[in-house]
Amino acid sequence: MAGTLQFDLVSPERRLASVVATEVQIPGADGDLTAMEGHSPTITTLRPGVLKVVSAEGTKSFVVTGGFAEISADSVSVLAERAIPVEELTPVLMDQLIADASEATAIGVEKDVADKVMADLVAMRTAAGY
């Protein structure tokens, strides 16, 4: 059996998950990564995308718009700007997330950064099935 680690996902609105997981797939700003037991300590910034948690109960997916992940050998803690379980996502909510991010990136952000965020959001929509 694969090793396990404690996974916690929180957003400003609520705690979304606290489970013992075998792996956590994270949309990192510098690229996707998978955290498993024994991972070297890392802190990474999240980009908009789909975060997946694999546990004894199966795989659970969350859309995240950004935030941070702190990874250690035995735990992963994610503080997301916004996080929504994929099964709670609706086309209207997805459109709102993209509109909010568009508005945020329009304020004093370099065009390249804004373009990357929008590309990540479109990819997130596709990955979430919207």
Tab-separated table of C-alpha atoms in Angstrom:
chain	number	residue	atom	x	y	z
A	1	MET	CA	0.000	0.000	0.000
A	2	ALA	CA	1.202	3.490	-0.813
A	3	GLY	CA	2.266	5.794	1.988
A	4	THR	CA	-0.087	8.491	3.186
A	5	LEU	CA	0.006	12.141	4.129
A	6	GLN	CA	-2.428	14.547	5.766
A	7	PHE	CA	-4.121	16.881	3.292
A	8	ASP	CA	-5.916	20.091	4.285
A	9	LEU	CA	-7.550	22.554	1.888
A	10	VAL	CA	-8.910	25.857	3.131
A	11	SER	CA	-10.198	28.989	1.447
A	12	PRO	CA	-11.235	32.250	3.084
A	13	GLU	CA	-14.850	31.017	3.015
A	14	ARG	CA	-14.450	27.518	4.487
A	15	ARG	CA	-12.428	24.361	5.108
A	16	LEU	CA	-13.028	22.208	2.049
A	17	ALA	CA	-11.085	19.064	2.900
A	18	SER	CA	-9.121	17.387	5.646
A	19	VAL	CA	-8.281	13.814	4.655
A	20	VAL	CA	-5.525	11.241	4.723
A	21	ALA	CA	-4.364	11.070	1.107
A	22	THR	CA	-1.990	8.938	-0.933
A	23	GLU	CA	-1.251	11.761	-3.379
A	24	VAL	CA	-2.164	15.372	-4.101
A	25	GLN	CA	-1.908	16.759	-7.643
A	26	ILE	CA	-1.240	20.501	-7.462
A	27	PRO	CA	-1.457	23.142	-10.224
A	28	GLY	CA	1.730	24.997	-9.280
A	29	ALA	CA	2.649	28.342	-10.795
A	30	ASP	CA	5.925	26.813	-12.023
A	31	GLY	CA	4.246	23.636	-13.279
A	32	ASP	CA	2.057	20.819	-12.045
A	33	LEU	CA	3.393	18.621	-9.268
A	34	THR	CA	2.288	15.555	-7.352
A	35	ALA	CA	2.957	15.415	-3.615
A	36	MET	CA	3.272	12.008	-1.964
A	37	GLU	CA	4.601	10.762	1.365
A	38	GLY	CA	8.284	11.636	1.726
A	39	HIS	CA	8.137	14.728	-0.521
A	40	SER	CA	10.873	17.234	0.220
A	41	PRO	CA	9.642	20.382	1.970
A	42	THR	CA	8.331	22.861	-0.598
A	43	ILE	CA	6.147	25.943	-0.711
A	44	THR	CA	4.629	26.752	-4.085
A	45	THR	CA	2.268	29.347	-5.477
A	46	LEU	CA	-0.863	27.971	-7.135
A	47	ARG	CA	-2.067	28.970	-10.583
A	48	PRO	CA	-5.716	28.636	-11.616
A	49	GLY	CA	-6.389	24.967	-12.217
A	50	VAL	CA	-7.757	21.710	-10.880
A	51	LEU	CA	-6.284	20.282	-7.674
A	52	LYS	CA	-6.863	16.524	-7.190
A	53	VAL	CA	-6.665	14.533	-3.966
A	54	VAL	CA	-6.395	10.748	-4.057
A	55	SER	CA	-7.469	8.965	-0.866
A	56	ALA	CA	-9.071	5.700	0.253
A	57	GLU	CA	-12.458	7.263	-0.643
A	58	GLY	CA	-11.363	7.891	-4.257
A	59	THR	CA	-10.268	11.008	-6.115
A	60	LYS	CA	-11.773	14.387	-5.250
A	61	SER	CA	-11.181	17.415	-7.502
A	62	PHE	CA	-11.316	21.120	-6.668
A	63	VAL	CA	-11.088	24.159	-8.936
A	64	VAL	CA	-8.651	26.671	-7.417
A	65	THR	CA	-8.008	30.210	-8.621
A	66	GLY	CA	-4.674	30.694	-6.857
A	67	GLY	CA	-3.089	30.585	-3.421
A	68	PHE	CA	-0.258	28.626	-1.822
A	69	ALA	CA	0.587	25.004	-1.056
A	70	GLU	CA	2.957	23.982	1.732
A	71	ILE	CA	4.269	20.452	1.267
A	72	SER	CA	6.234	18.391	3.789
A	73	ALA	CA	7.155	14.707	4.037
A	74	ASP	CA	3.878	13.884	5.790
A	75	SER	CA	1.414	16.671	4.923
A	76	VAL	CA	0.087	19.067	2.300
A	77	SER	CA	-1.669	22.264	3.350
A	78	VAL	CA	-3.300	24.411	0.692
A	79	LEU	CA	-4.582	27.930	1.304
A	80	ALA	CA	-6.559	28.783	-1.832
A	81	GLU	CA	-7.807	32.227	-2.876
A	82	ARG	CA	-10.975	30.437	-4.009
A	83	ALA	CA	-11.598	26.708	-4.094
A	84	ILE	CA	-14.739	24.937	-5.223
A	85	PRO	CA	-15.382	21.188	-5.371
A	86	VAL	CA	-15.788	20.315	-9.065
A	87	GLU	CA	-19.186	18.726	-8.360
A	88	GLU	CA	-20.443	22.099	-7.025
A	89	LEU	CA	-19.276	23.956	-10.127
A	90	THR	CA	-21.839	25.369	-12.561
A	91	PRO	CA	-21.289	27.164	-15.881
A	92	VAL	CA	-22.487	30.415	-14.249
A	93	LEU	CA	-20.039	30.003	-11.340
A	94	MET	CA	-17.185	29.194	-13.749
A	95	ASP	CA	-18.012	32.326	-15.767
A	96	GLN	CA	-18.002	34.369	-12.533
A	97	LEU	CA	-14.567	33.005	-11.519
A	98	ILE	CA	-13.163	33.965	-14.914
A	99	ALA	CA	-14.802	37.417	-14.815
A	100	ASP	CA	-13.424	38.055	-11.306
A	101	ALA	CA	-9.938	37.021	-12.379
A	102	SER	CA	-10.146	39.126	-15.552
A	103	GLU	CA	-11.072	42.145	-13.473
A	104	ALA	CA	-8.263	41.504	-10.993
A	105	THR	CA	-5.618	41.103	-13.691
A	106	ALA	CA	-6.771	44.259	-15.496
A	107	ILE	CA	-5.590	46.389	-12.567
A	108	GLY	CA	-1.899	47.226	-12.895
A	109	VAL	CA	-0.683	43.821	-14.052
A	110	GLU	CA	1.716	43.296	-16.917
A	111	LYS	CA	0.032	42.105	-20.092
A	112	ASP	CA	2.100	38.888	-20.182
A	113	VAL	CA	1.016	38.034	-16.624
A	114	ALA	CA	-2.631	38.807	-17.391
A	115	ASP	CA	-2.489	36.714	-20.580
A	116	LYS	CA	-1.002	33.762	-18.651
A	117	VAL	CA	-3.694	33.957	-15.974
A	118	MET	CA	-6.425	34.009	-18.620
A	119	ALA	CA	-4.845	31.018	-20.403
A	120	ASP	CA	-4.728	29.152	-17.072
A	121	LEU	CA	-8.391	29.983	-16.435
A	122	VAL	CA	-9.449	28.714	-19.861
A	123	ALA	CA	-7.448	25.508	-19.258
A	124	MET	CA	-9.085	25.195	-15.813
A	125	ARG	CA	-12.531	25.479	-17.412
A	126	THR	CA	-11.642	22.718	-19.895
A	127	ALA	CA	-10.142	20.454	-17.201
A	128	ALA	CA	-13.271	20.878	-15.070
A	129	GLY	CA	-15.490	19.967	-18.012
A	130	TYR	CA	-16.958	23.422	-18.685
